[in-house]
Amino acid sequence: GAVVSQHPSRVICKSGTSVKIECRSLDFQATTMFWYRQFPKQSLMLMATSNEGSKATYEQGVEKDKFLINHASLTLSTLTVTSAHPEDSSFYICSASRDRQLFFGSGTQLSVL
Amino acid sequence: QKEVEQDPGPLSVPEGAIVSLNCTYSNSAFQYFMWYRQYSRKGPELLMYTYSSGNKEDGRFTAQVDKSSKYISLFIRDSQPSDSATYLCAMARAGSYQLTFGKGTKLSVIP
């Protein structure tokens, strides 16, 4: 299957700081990438759809000014959590589409102190 | 009613057992059906992908789709301890990559 790389796998930060998470498609070009959030024992919740060269589309209830998404190339999308607060602590996962299938990164555990 | 319903379990079975995992859905617009396996604090791994009613087999895994009943299943034969994980069903509308996930079923295979 296709490979999607996500970094970092884990990050701990102080409240008020910003954190950037990278998602790369390693062996294919992805015009569309997706960002999900997952709380413990819960399913994945779509946050936003990232489109290369254009603005991301955010799901209802997701603050676009807080969760900045940049899809600058066909292989890289970034999610920046700005002014992070403890309630932003969660597991963030990206995915990229290829051949009608979605392939996921390994996830990033964000802990905001 | 949620679009996709999946029993969260947990489900515990002895090694070698046949495992049956199921999801029901309410939206007839869903045309693509997937099963993902997710280990703790890892990204989901695609196991099976189907788009038509019937069975699809891949090794020890069989995915079954019944569009008339809006019901999908994943069967795991000869289950192994390494199969212990959370299994997520996911669905998409035609022409869309946006997936709607079930809550996931946590499976434990006991040696």
Short mmCIF file of C-alpha atoms in Angstrom, two decimals, chain A:
data_model
loop_
_atom_site.label_atom_id
_atom_site.label_comp_id
_atom_site.label_asym_id
_atom_site.label_seq_id
_atom_site.Cartn_x
_atom_site.Cartn_y
_atom_site.Cartn_z
CA GLY A 1 0.00 0.00 0.00
CA ALA A 2 0.91 3.64 -0.24
CA VAL A 3 3.03 5.21 2.48
CA VAL A 4 2.04 8.30 4.42
CA SER A 5 4.54 9.67 6.88
CA GLN A 6 3.53 11.87 9.78
CA HIS A 7 5.81 13.75 12.17
CA PRO A 8 6.27 14.17 15.02
CA SER A 9 4.72 11.07 16.57
CA ARG A 10 4.47 12.72 19.93
CA VAL A 11 4.76 16.31 21.14
CA ILE A 12 4.41 17.91 24.54
CA CYS A 13 4.10 21.67 24.69
CA LYS A 14 3.19 24.47 27.05
CA SER A 15 -0.16 26.16 26.88
CA GLY A 16 -0.11 29.11 24.50
CA THR A 17 2.54 27.77 22.15
CA SER A 18 2.02 26.63 18.56
CA VAL A 19 2.70 23.15 17.26
CA LYS A 20 3.23 22.09 13.65
CA ILE A 21 2.48 18.57 12.42
CA GLU A 22 3.67 17.38 9.03
CA CYS A 23 2.06 14.83 6.76
CA ARG A 24 3.91 13.54 3.71
CA SER A 25 2.93 11.12 0.98
CA LEU A 26 6.19 9.29 0.32
CA ASP A 27 5.59 7.36 -2.86
CA PHE A 28 2.70 9.15 -4.53
CA GLN A 29 1.30 12.60 -5.12
CA ALA A 30 -1.73 13.57 -3.11
CA THR A 31 -3.84 16.49 -4.26
CA THR A 32 -6.11 15.92 -1.29
CA MET A 33 -5.19 15.15 2.27
CA PHE A 34 -7.38 14.91 5.33
CA TRP A 35 -6.81 15.75 8.97
CA TYR A 36 -8.57 13.84 11.72
CA ARG A 37 -8.74 14.08 15.46
CA GLN A 38 -9.27 11.11 17.74
CA PHE A 39 -10.07 11.15 21.43
CA PRO A 40 -9.47 8.06 23.59
CA LYS A 41 -11.86 5.22 22.77
CA GLN A 42 -13.53 7.36 20.13
CA SER A 43 -13.55 7.15 16.38
CA LEU A 44 -11.79 9.45 13.99
CA MET A 45 -13.46 12.80 13.49
CA LEU A 46 -12.71 14.66 10.28
CA MET A 47 -11.39 18.14 10.98
CA ALA A 48 -10.59 19.44 7.53
CA THR A 49 -9.85 18.58 3.94
CA SER A 50 -6.57 19.92 2.64
CA ASN A 51 -6.33 20.71 -1.06
CA GLU A 52 -3.01 21.38 -2.76
CA GLY A 53 -2.77 24.98 -3.86
CA SER A 54 -6.02 26.14 -2.33
CA LYS A 55 -7.63 26.81 1.02
CA ALA A 56 -8.57 23.95 3.26
CA THR A 57 -12.19 23.07 3.85
CA TYR A 58 -13.05 22.82 7.53
CA GLU A 59 -15.77 20.75 9.11
CA GLN A 60 -18.45 22.43 11.14
CA GLY A 61 -17.25 23.37 14.58
CA VAL A 62 -13.54 23.35 13.72
CA GLU A 63 -11.86 26.74 14.16
CA LYS A 64 -9.89 27.50 11.03
CA ASP A 65 -7.86 30.20 12.77
CA LYS A 66 -6.80 27.76 15.44
CA PHE A 67 -6.02 24.82 13.20
CA LEU A 68 -4.05 26.22 10.29
CA ILE A 69 -3.62 23.91 7.34
CA ASN A 70 -1.13 24.44 4.54
CA HIS A 71 -0.94 22.08 1.56
CA ALA A 72 1.96 23.68 -0.26
CA SER A 73 2.97 20.76 -2.44
CA LEU A 74 1.58 17.51 -3.80
CA THR A 75 3.38 15.54 -1.12
CA LEU A 76 3.16 17.71 1.99
CA SER A 77 0.38 19.06 4.17
CA THR A 78 0.92 20.68 7.55
CA LEU A 79 -1.42 21.26 10.46
CA THR A 80 -0.47 23.98 12.92
CA VAL A 81 -2.27 24.12 16.22
CA THR A 82 -1.98 27.75 17.24
CA SER A 83 -2.01 28.96 20.85
CA ALA A 84 -2.56 25.43 22.06
CA HIS A 85 -4.58 24.80 25.19
CA PRO A 86 -4.99 21.64 27.27
CA GLU A 87 -8.34 20.92 25.60
CA ASP A 88 -6.45 20.61 22.29
CA SER A 89 -4.65 17.58 23.65
CA SER A 90 -5.60 14.72 21.37
CA PHE A 91 -4.39 12.26 18.77
CA TYR A 92 -4.15 13.89 15.34
CA ILE A 93 -4.00 11.74 12.21
CA CYS A 94 -3.57 12.69 8.57
CA SER A 95 -4.50 10.71 5.50
CA ALA A 96 -3.97 10.95 1.77
CA SER A 97 -6.05 9.57 -1.03
CA ARG A 98 -4.80 7.34 -3.82
CA ASP A 99 -6.76 5.12 -6.20
CA ARG A 100 -10.03 5.69 -4.33
CA GLN A 101 -8.44 4.56 -1.09
CA LEU A 102 -7.29 6.45 1.96
CA PHE A 103 -3.94 5.77 3.57
CA PHE A 104 -3.18 7.09 7.02
CA GLY A 105 -0.16 8.46 8.75
CA SER A 106 0.96 7.02 12.06
CA GLY A 107 -0.60 9.83 14.07
CA THR A 108 0.65 12.53 16.43
CA GLN A 109 -0.14 12.52 20.13
CA LEU A 110 -0.33 16.13 21.28
CA SER A 111 -0.22 16.87 24.99
CA VAL A 112 -0.64 20.48 26.06
CA LEU A 113 0.43 21.23 29.61
#
